[in-house]
Amino acid sequence: MHFEQRTVTCGKLRPEHAGQQVVLNGWVNARRDYGGIIFLDIRDRDGVTQAVVDTSHRADLGEQIREVRSEYVIWVKGAVRMRENPNPNISTGLIEILADDIGVINPADVTPFEIVDDLGTNEELRLTYRYLDLRRPILQKNFFTRNKLSQITHRFFEEEGFVEIETPVLTKSTPEGARDFLVPSRINKGRFYALPQSPQLFKQLLMVSGFDKYMQIVKCFRDEDLRADRQPEFTQIDVEMSFITQEDILGLTERFIKKAWKEILDYDVTVPFLRMPFKEALERYGSDKPDLRYGLELTNVTEIARSSSFTVFSESVASGNVVMALNAKGCATFSRKQIDELGEHAKKYGAKGLPWLKVSGSEVTGSFVKLVNDAERDELLTAMNAVDGDLLLFFPGEWERACTVAGALRTEVAKRTGVLASVAGTYSFHWVTEFPLLEYSEEESRWIARHHPFTAPMIDDVALLSVDPTHARAIAHDLVINGYEAAGGSVRIHTNDVQTKMFDLLGFEREDADAKFGFLLNALRFGAPPHGGIAFGFDRLVMLLCGTDNIRDVIAFPKTTSGLSLMDGCPSDVDAQQLTNLGIALSKL
Amino acid sequence: MHFEQRTVTCGKLRPEHAGQQVVLNGWVNARRDYGGIIFLDIRDRDGVTQAVVDTSHRADLGEQIREVRSEYVIWVKGAVRMRENPNPNISTGLIEILADDIGVINPADVTPFEIVDDLGTNEELRLTYRYLDLRRPILQKNFFTRNKLSQITHRFFEEEGFVEIETPVLTKSTPEGARDFLVPSRINKGRFYALPQSPQLFKQLLMVSGFDKYMQIVKCFRDEDLRADRQPEFTQIDVEMSFITQEDILGLTERFIKKAWKEILDYDVTVPFLRMPFKEALERYGSDKPDLRYGLELTNVTEIARSSSFTVFSESVASGNVVMALNAKGCATFSRKQIDELGEHAKKYGAKGLPWLKVSGSEVTGSFVKLVNDAERDELLTAMNAVDGDLLLFFPGEWERACTVAGALRTEVAKRTGVLASVAGTYSFHWVTEFPLLEYSEEESRWIARHHPFTAPMIDDVALLSVDPTHARAIAHDLVINGYEAAGGSVRIHTNDVQTKMFDLLGFEREDADAKFGFLLNALRFGAPPHGGIAFGFDRLVMLLCGTDNIRDVIAFPKTTSGLSLMDGCPSDVDAQQLTNLGIALSKL
């Protein structure tokens, strides 16, 4: 289909172009008919330009665009001229094109929803017609931001001396492979590749190879039950460095984040970032990725609770547990129903109940106020800096669980009281460090690696591995931005003997470790440098930079939380012949 | 393990640094002991620096490095000084470090092969220990070249106004899906994702979305029986543009290639590239990706053969076929055995025999010389510009088949006569255009798309679709460099009616087309702009820039031609439980 090719895009024309002959190509954004005059707003990714068709003098043009309506693709040729009624809201608002010739490139049916922002259309319909959804200005903007971050990333790491190396997508399934996507091999029937959850081992091997500083923007895959902010495939900025200490990794990261925020948002990030040990983050904020844009700190009231006449408290402490507490500032106005809702929320995170006190004027009420004497009550109030109008929430239980539930309530309270809304548009950046190296899995009756089994223990804690592994800390670091884990990494084990000891600790039989990780254990015998790194959640960074909390707003063709692509209907049935060729069959249900 | 961190890398020190205290970290590249003096060459990705340990004065240092041998990771601290015996072959050859302190960071077992170039080690062993293989200087260099091309690519397309957008890896299996890798879905049991053979449909949808200029460096997957220069996963520079003609795509490509060759090889590429229609490429060079660095053009001798007394010729022509011919210049010296080998080679490409003539002095001999008269013989010689010393090869058969076999022999002759070796290090860039849109598949008894079913027909040939589809040409373009298809693309169909007609032609039932491609057909109804693009074989470009013909030399962790990763043993067996979770089982063999 012939069309006149554009000489300029739709966001470029300004008063200085008046008098020039131009051709525009684009979509009809709006059509307005006034007797004898038709206005067509023509849109492309660059902007919108108004074209004027003077049908009273050019009936032929009127005829050519008789059918033209929104989303038609057209070309317009004409002279640029100043508008009589300028539109100060758009960059081309001072000018317009007087159409001299015009043509339809491709007609458009009426779209299932209007191509505008802030539409109420449900997300399913938008995802089904994703190619139309992506025409909305806000999504266009998000993907230009994503592109910009990508370009900044490539350039930053190049300037820092990193080399980009691609690692395989068809890899080996690992023992933590329960969440691996598998790919049957046709040539090697009965055997499977796995899609990588991260290029962890490959990047470590690249350090053994001497590449020194590696980075990659890379797709990773995890077949887990999806949550709102997760996708089965996600993008990571993957980084590894040799001959470094943890300081080098943190410094590099801070420079990168500072540059990205500056170039994209013109926001000055202060470095270095605050560093908070894991234990402190849990104890003060109830999370290993706390949002530090607001306070609402927790209080540990275990010592007061130890001798409480409220047996829920005293028995918790007696059994070795703790009592954490949250002062929900100003929430004394919460109704009984609202407090019950908080209780339900706490239960979702594993709490058995939610003891509370409320300070209204000089009166203190609450679920257990009658079970404690005034002195204990006042001691709690003092410890928690409670004043008139506060609601106090208590979390007896095992330390990490109690902290986590309290942290979840901290977030909930921040949402319900408008605290979270009040910090929108601001940013908090900090490190969480000194993570426990291991955690005990009751389910598997063994130690498992909290980060991954290649994480190095802190030098001071190496001796603990043999005697008290639960207290060994890892040289690990998570970058937290506004309560999101934006990046995570560690210094790695680089010697064969420590790695072997780690596999022993994790309960891998030597044979099993060799079968699964023999190549890594071997590599560590042939001269491995000290190394470590970090991986950034690229989608998360883009979300933060775009100010959205919906990850699907920054992924061009996302899956639903059920792992479906509504646009093309994948995953889908396949031919029986395809399965036969792969040597597999569907299980009987 | 404590180590002194480097203050400088191993390729940086020069005479102006003499007297400075430095610390190096790296691998021992070589150890040379001379009574009282030990030389250690220390290597990192940047270079090699010589350290001197004066054991006659510092017995303690001698003790510390008693065990140190090749590939140990060490640190050395000391002062830079001028060498007594400079080494002009390396950039640091004028200086050395006098070790003041030294330590082992990580010891190394004896490596299974030496870390040097040009080693005779078989490739299997090298791939098994890929992390050591990658230490070899030539492979290090290849990956720095690959990185450089990657950076140039990102920058070039950014400057040209392209936006990088990531398309999904978990996609839908298509009707041409016989070569799709499938991924069973755990959440949606019995259904499968497919790994993309290319992001073709996604990039077209991004054009429908109005992104205008899209690019991506992206992994693609094809589960085919592997050839030497193929890998199951490969990397593509994927490009799509809106409101363009074919000229825009070719021009962009030429600018990109010119920039890449200039920046990486300092090689001046002449643009625009020669354009050769498919038909001419076949007829003159017997290939749709001919290597134009050398001549050895084919001759079409059909008209002479038409009335030949050699019935193989005349019957071929009588049945509508042709006779192509190749003058293997200077190959009259080939023995009967060598000519038989050429015949075997021709058979592999589908020839039934290989008639030949040989011009030695005034004598003409050959397989059919006695079956033709002197006039016909001389007519053939004249048509082929045959002179003393030439070997003439003939290829009767169906036109495309005959051309292809002749083309395969052209390459073989170029290899055997040293013509190919003589053009090493030079480059030829050209376009092949005007590909047939369709080809008839005898196997499936239907038309299939030669490129893919989304390729637009040439405007002059649209009418042919209904009456004579075999002669309809596509607006397609392949970039050929030194006989490799370095890139391929086309202008796409952008209207619903032409796309529907194309699916009809290809024999898709409407229902089937809707089920498989309904989303594309829909998208074309809502205002699709004219668009087209190209995809570059990134691995191929790197191969060409590195001067290697082994694709595994430019992929960090490649698979063998059997699809195996020898390093980690993938694909591998997986737990029965994993399969159960996915709802699949292995078929009984």
mmCIF file of N, CA and C in Angstrom, chain B residues 115-192:
data_model
loop_
_atom_site.group_PDB
_atom_site.id
_atom_site.type_symbol
_atom_site.label_atom_id
_atom_site.label_comp_id
_atom_site.label_asym_id
_atom_site.label_seq_id
_atom_site.Cartn_x
_atom_site.Cartn_y
_atom_site.Cartn_z
ATOM 1 N N ILE B 115 47.705 -23.454 29.637
ATOM 2 C CA ILE B 115 46.904 -22.278 29.301
ATOM 3 C C ILE B 115 47.649 -21.466 28.246
ATOM 4 N N VAL B 116 47.667 -21.964 27.031
ATOM 5 C CA VAL B 116 48.330 -21.249 25.935
ATOM 6 C C VAL B 116 47.477 -21.391 24.681
ATOM 7 N N ASP B 117 47.725 -20.514 23.709
ATOM 8 C CA ASP B 117 47.007 -20.617 22.441
ATOM 9 C C ASP B 117 47.605 -21.735 21.614
ATOM 10 N N ASP B 118 46.925 -22.049 20.519
ATOM 11 C CA ASP B 118 47.428 -23.021 19.545
ATOM 12 C C ASP B 118 47.755 -24.348 20.170
ATOM 13 N N LEU B 119 47.005 -24.712 21.195
ATOM 14 C CA LEU B 119 47.315 -26.005 21.774
ATOM 15 C C LEU B 119 46.589 -27.071 20.973
ATOM 16 N N GLY B 120 47.154 -28.234 20.980
ATOM 17 C CA GLY B 120 46.571 -29.312 20.212
ATOM 18 C C GLY B 120 45.482 -30.053 20.972
ATOM 19 N N THR B 121 45.223 -29.629 22.214
ATOM 20 C CA THR B 121 44.232 -30.316 23.033
ATOM 21 C C THR B 121 42.929 -30.506 22.271
ATOM 22 N N ASN B 122 42.328 -31.686 22.402
ATOM 23 C CA ASN B 122 41.079 -31.869 21.677
ATOM 24 C C ASN B 122 39.979 -31.042 22.314
ATOM 25 N N GLU B 123 39.011 -30.685 21.485
ATOM 26 C CA GLU B 123 38.002 -29.720 21.912
ATOM 27 C C GLU B 123 37.148 -30.270 23.058
ATOM 28 N N GLU B 124 36.931 -31.581 23.098
ATOM 29 C CA GLU B 124 36.120 -32.146 24.180
ATOM 30 C C GLU B 124 36.717 -31.851 25.546
ATOM 31 N N LEU B 125 38.027 -32.041 25.648
ATOM 32 C CA LEU B 125 38.682 -31.787 26.931
ATOM 33 C C LEU B 125 38.593 -30.301 27.270
ATOM 34 N N ARG B 126 38.790 -29.468 26.262
ATOM 35 C CA ARG B 126 38.718 -28.033 26.495
ATOM 36 C C ARG B 126 37.316 -27.616 26.939
ATOM 37 N N LEU B 127 36.298 -28.216 26.352
ATOM 38 C CA LEU B 127 34.927 -27.857 26.732
ATOM 39 C C LEU B 127 34.569 -28.391 28.116
ATOM 40 N N THR B 128 35.149 -29.524 28.483
ATOM 41 C CA THR B 128 34.913 -30.079 29.814
ATOM 42 C C THR B 128 35.470 -29.137 30.887
ATOM 43 N N TYR B 129 36.618 -28.564 30.611
ATOM 44 C CA TYR B 129 37.246 -27.599 31.522
ATOM 45 C C TYR B 129 37.145 -26.209 30.904
ATOM 46 N N ARG B 130 35.953 -25.849 30.493
ATOM 47 C CA ARG B 130 35.783 -24.600 29.752
ATOM 48 C C ARG B 130 36.343 -23.402 30.533
ATOM 49 N N TYR B 131 36.194 -23.436 31.877
ATOM 50 C CA TYR B 131 36.667 -22.306 32.691
ATOM 51 C C TYR B 131 38.171 -22.128 32.596
ATOM 52 N N LEU B 132 38.898 -23.198 32.264
ATOM 53 C CA LEU B 132 40.342 -23.075 32.033
ATOM 54 C C LEU B 132 40.613 -22.679 30.579
ATOM 55 N N ASP B 133 39.860 -23.299 29.665
ATOM 56 C CA ASP B 133 39.983 -22.972 28.245
ATOM 57 C C ASP B 133 39.824 -21.465 28.026
ATOM 58 N N LEU B 134 38.863 -20.886 28.772
ATOM 59 C CA LEU B 134 38.571 -19.457 28.610
ATOM 60 C C LEU B 134 39.702 -18.561 29.119
ATOM 61 N N ARG B 135 40.675 -19.154 29.827
ATOM 62 C CA ARG B 135 41.836 -18.353 30.244
ATOM 63 C C ARG B 135 42.792 -18.103 29.078
ATOM 64 N N ARG B 136 42.671 -18.895 28.002
ATOM 65 C CA ARG B 136 43.629 -18.744 26.901
ATOM 66 C C ARG B 136 43.480 -17.359 26.266
ATOM 67 N N PRO B 137 44.611 -16.719 25.978
ATOM 68 C CA PRO B 137 44.555 -15.339 25.475
ATOM 69 C C PRO B 137 43.634 -15.163 24.270
ATOM 70 N N ILE B 138 43.610 -16.135 23.353
ATOM 71 C CA ILE B 138 42.803 -15.929 22.151
ATOM 72 C C ILE B 138 41.313 -15.908 22.487
ATOM 73 N N LEU B 139 40.890 -16.754 23.428
ATOM 74 C CA LEU B 139 39.471 -16.741 23.799
ATOM 75 C C LEU B 139 39.144 -15.486 24.605
ATOM 76 N N GLN B 140 40.064 -15.081 25.482
ATOM 77 C CA GLN B 140 39.846 -13.822 26.198
ATOM 78 C C GLN B 140 39.601 -12.701 25.186
ATOM 79 N N LYS B 141 40.445 -12.657 24.172
ATOM 80 C CA LYS B 141 40.328 -11.604 23.162
ATOM 81 C C LYS B 141 38.976 -11.681 22.449
ATOM 82 N N ASN B 142 38.554 -12.895 22.095
ATOM 83 C CA ASN B 142 37.258 -13.043 21.407
ATOM 84 C C ASN B 142 36.120 -12.457 22.228
ATOM 85 N N PHE B 143 36.149 -12.696 23.549
ATOM 86 C CA PHE B 143 35.023 -12.217 24.354
ATOM 87 C C PHE B 143 35.099 -10.719 24.606
ATOM 88 N N PHE B 144 36.280 -10.158 24.544
ATOM 89 C CA PHE B 144 36.355 -8.700 24.599
ATOM 90 C C PHE B 144 35.854 -8.094 23.288
ATOM 91 N N THR B 145 36.129 -8.786 22.181
ATOM 92 C CA THR B 145 35.582 -8.325 20.894
ATOM 93 C C THR B 145 34.064 -8.419 20.911
ATOM 94 N N ARG B 146 33.561 -9.545 21.419
ATOM 95 C CA ARG B 146 32.110 -9.720 21.500
ATOM 96 C C ARG B 146 31.479 -8.614 22.349
ATOM 97 N N ASN B 147 32.102 -8.329 23.484
ATOM 98 C CA ASN B 147 31.616 -7.260 24.337
ATOM 99 C C ASN B 147 31.621 -5.922 23.603
ATOM 100 N N LYS B 148 32.686 -5.696 22.849
ATOM 101 C CA LYS B 148 32.793 -4.426 22.141
ATOM 102 C C LYS B 148 31.672 -4.295 21.107
ATOM 103 N N LEU B 149 31.414 -5.373 20.385
ATOM 104 C CA LEU B 149 30.329 -5.323 19.400
ATOM 105 C C LEU B 149 28.991 -5.066 20.098
ATOM 106 N N SER B 150 28.830 -5.682 21.255
ATOM 107 C CA SER B 150 27.597 -5.476 22.006
ATOM 108 C C SER B 150 27.441 -3.996 22.380
ATOM 109 N N GLN B 151 28.494 -3.391 22.880
ATOM 110 C CA GLN B 151 28.429 -1.972 23.274
ATOM 111 C C GLN B 151 28.175 -1.082 22.062
ATOM 112 N N ILE B 152 28.872 -1.376 20.966
ATOM 113 C CA ILE B 152 28.681 -0.580 19.747
ATOM 114 C C ILE B 152 27.221 -0.681 19.293
ATOM 115 N N THR B 153 26.685 -1.887 19.385
ATOM 116 C CA THR B 153 25.313 -2.119 18.946
ATOM 117 C C THR B 153 24.326 -1.297 19.771
ATOM 118 N N HIS B 154 24.444 -1.393 21.091
ATOM 119 C CA HIS B 154 23.533 -0.620 21.941
ATOM 120 C C HIS B 154 23.616 0.874 21.608
ATOM 121 N N ARG B 155 24.829 1.351 21.468
ATOM 122 C CA ARG B 155 24.999 2.786 21.232
ATOM 123 C C ARG B 155 24.497 3.208 19.855
ATOM 124 N N PHE B 156 24.845 2.415 18.845
ATOM 125 C CA PHE B 156 24.448 2.764 17.484
ATOM 126 C C PHE B 156 22.931 2.896 17.383
ATOM 127 N N PHE B 157 22.229 1.895 17.878
ATOM 128 C CA PHE B 157 20.776 1.912 17.709
ATOM 129 C C PHE B 157 20.134 2.975 18.606
ATOM 130 N N GLU B 158 20.732 3.247 19.747
ATOM 131 C CA GLU B 158 20.216 4.338 20.575
ATOM 132 C C GLU B 158 20.333 5.666 19.816
ATOM 133 N N GLU B 159 21.493 5.881 19.208
ATOM 134 C CA GLU B 159 21.697 7.120 18.460
ATOM 135 C C GLU B 159 20.749 7.220 17.269
ATOM 136 N N GLU B 160 20.365 6.083 16.719
ATOM 137 C CA GLU B 160 19.441 6.081 15.581
ATOM 138 C C GLU B 160 17.977 6.170 16.039
ATOM 139 N N GLY B 161 17.767 6.309 17.344
ATOM 140 C CA GLY B 161 16.404 6.514 17.833
ATOM 141 C C GLY B 161 15.636 5.237 18.160
ATOM 142 N N PHE B 162 16.356 4.131 18.286
ATOM 143 C CA PHE B 162 15.675 2.874 18.601
ATOM 144 C C PHE B 162 15.467 2.736 20.107
ATOM 145 N N VAL B 163 14.412 2.029 20.467
ATOM 146 C CA VAL B 163 14.151 1.752 21.872
ATOM 147 C C VAL B 163 14.306 0.244 22.077
ATOM 148 N N GLU B 164 15.067 -0.129 23.090
ATOM 149 C CA GLU B 164 15.261 -1.547 23.382
ATOM 150 C C GLU B 164 14.104 -2.044 24.227
ATOM 151 N N ILE B 165 13.442 -3.064 23.764
ATOM 152 C CA ILE B 165 12.329 -3.645 24.520
ATOM 153 C C ILE B 165 12.537 -5.147 24.577
ATOM 154 N N GLU B 166 12.356 -5.707 25.782
ATOM 155 C CA GLU B 166 12.527 -7.149 25.943
ATOM 156 C C GLU B 166 11.229 -7.873 25.628
ATOM 157 N N THR B 167 11.331 -8.906 24.814
ATOM 158 C CA THR B 167 10.177 -9.739 24.488
ATOM 159 C C THR B 167 10.295 -11.043 25.283
ATOM 160 N N PRO B 168 9.205 -11.783 25.431
ATOM 161 C CA PRO B 168 9.230 -12.945 26.325
ATOM 162 C C PRO B 168 10.068 -14.114 25.798
ATOM 163 N N VAL B 169 10.569 -14.895 26.734
ATOM 164 C CA VAL B 169 11.247 -16.152 26.409
ATOM 165 C C VAL B 169 10.256 -17.316 26.513
ATOM 166 N N LEU B 170 9.285 -17.166 27.401
ATOM 167 C CA LEU B 170 8.230 -18.173 27.513
ATOM 168 C C LEU B 170 7.094 -17.736 26.599
ATOM 169 N N THR B 171 7.020 -18.365 25.417
ATOM 170 C CA THR B 171 6.070 -17.905 24.414
ATOM 171 C C THR B 171 5.204 -19.070 23.951
ATOM 172 N N LYS B 172 4.533 -18.850 22.838
ATOM 173 C CA LYS B 172 3.573 -19.830 22.347
ATOM 174 C C LYS B 172 4.178 -20.632 21.202
ATOM 175 N N SER B 173 3.915 -21.914 21.197
ATOM 176 C CA SER B 173 4.393 -22.751 20.103
ATOM 177 C C SER B 173 3.599 -22.428 18.840
ATOM 178 N N THR B 174 4.283 -22.368 17.721
ATOM 179 C CA THR B 174 3.635 -21.971 16.468
ATOM 180 C C THR B 174 3.528 -23.176 15.541
ATOM 181 N N PRO B 175 2.782 -23.045 14.449
ATOM 182 C CA PRO B 175 2.603 -24.195 13.554
ATOM 183 C C PRO B 175 3.924 -24.652 12.944
ATOM 184 N N GLU B 176 4.861 -23.718 12.764
ATOM 185 C CA GLU B 176 6.181 -24.133 12.288
ATOM 186 C C GLU B 176 6.988 -24.621 13.489
ATOM 187 N N GLY B 177 6.277 -25.116 14.522
ATOM 188 C CA GLY B 177 6.888 -25.381 15.818
ATOM 189 C C GLY B 177 7.675 -26.672 15.905
ATOM 190 N N ALA B 178 7.851 -27.355 14.781
ATOM 191 C CA ALA B 178 8.561 -28.628 14.852
ATOM 192 C C ALA B 178 9.932 -28.451 15.485
ATOM 193 N N ARG B 179 10.488 -27.281 15.398
ATOM 194 C CA ARG B 179 11.813 -27.064 15.963
ATOM 195 C C ARG B 179 11.772 -26.225 17.233
ATOM 196 N N ASP B 180 10.589 -26.129 17.829
ATOM 197 C CA ASP B 180 10.460 -25.398 19.091
ATOM 198 C C ASP B 180 10.977 -26.237 20.261
ATOM 199 N N PHE B 181 11.719 -25.610 21.155
ATOM 200 C CA PHE B 181 11.927 -26.192 22.475
ATOM 201 C C PHE B 181 10.665 -25.936 23.285
ATOM 202 N N LEU B 182 10.140 -26.956 23.928
ATOM 203 C CA LEU B 182 8.923 -26.794 24.728
ATOM 204 C C LEU B 182 9.253 -26.758 26.212
ATOM 205 N N VAL B 183 8.424 -26.068 26.963
ATOM 206 C CA VAL B 183 8.604 -25.939 28.408
ATOM 207 C C VAL B 183 7.275 -26.268 29.083
ATOM 208 N N PRO B 184 7.198 -27.420 29.758
ATOM 209 C CA PRO B 184 5.935 -27.767 30.414
ATOM 210 C C PRO B 184 5.600 -26.773 31.519
ATOM 211 N N SER B 185 4.329 -26.447 31.639
ATOM 212 C CA SER B 185 3.877 -25.518 32.674
ATOM 213 C C SER B 185 3.410 -26.311 33.891
ATOM 214 N N ARG B 186 3.945 -25.958 35.048
ATOM 215 C CA ARG B 186 3.555 -26.654 36.275
ATOM 216 C C ARG B 186 2.188 -26.168 36.749
ATOM 217 N N ILE B 187 1.978 -24.860 36.619
ATOM 218 C CA ILE B 187 0.721 -24.291 37.109
ATOM 219 C C ILE B 187 -0.432 -24.672 36.188
ATOM 220 N N ASN B 188 -0.146 -24.767 34.896
ATOM 221 C CA ASN B 188 -1.172 -25.139 33.921
ATOM 222 C C ASN B 188 -0.787 -26.483 33.304
ATOM 223 N N LYS B 189 -1.001 -27.530 34.051
ATOM 224 C CA LYS B 189 -0.506 -28.858 33.662
ATOM 225 C C LYS B 189 -1.076 -29.295 32.318
ATOM 226 N N GLY B 190 -0.219 -29.931 31.534
ATOM 227 C CA GLY B 190 -0.652 -30.411 30.230
ATOM 228 C C GLY B 190 -0.485 -29.363 29.135
ATOM 229 N N ARG B 191 -0.098 -28.166 29.542
ATOM 230 C CA ARG B 191 0.111 -27.114 28.548
ATOM 231 C C ARG B 191 1.591 -26.710 28.556
ATOM 232 N N PHE B 192 2.018 -26.132 27.445
ATOM 233 C CA PHE B 192 3.436 -25.890 27.249
ATOM 234 C C PHE B 192 3.701 -24.470 26.756
#
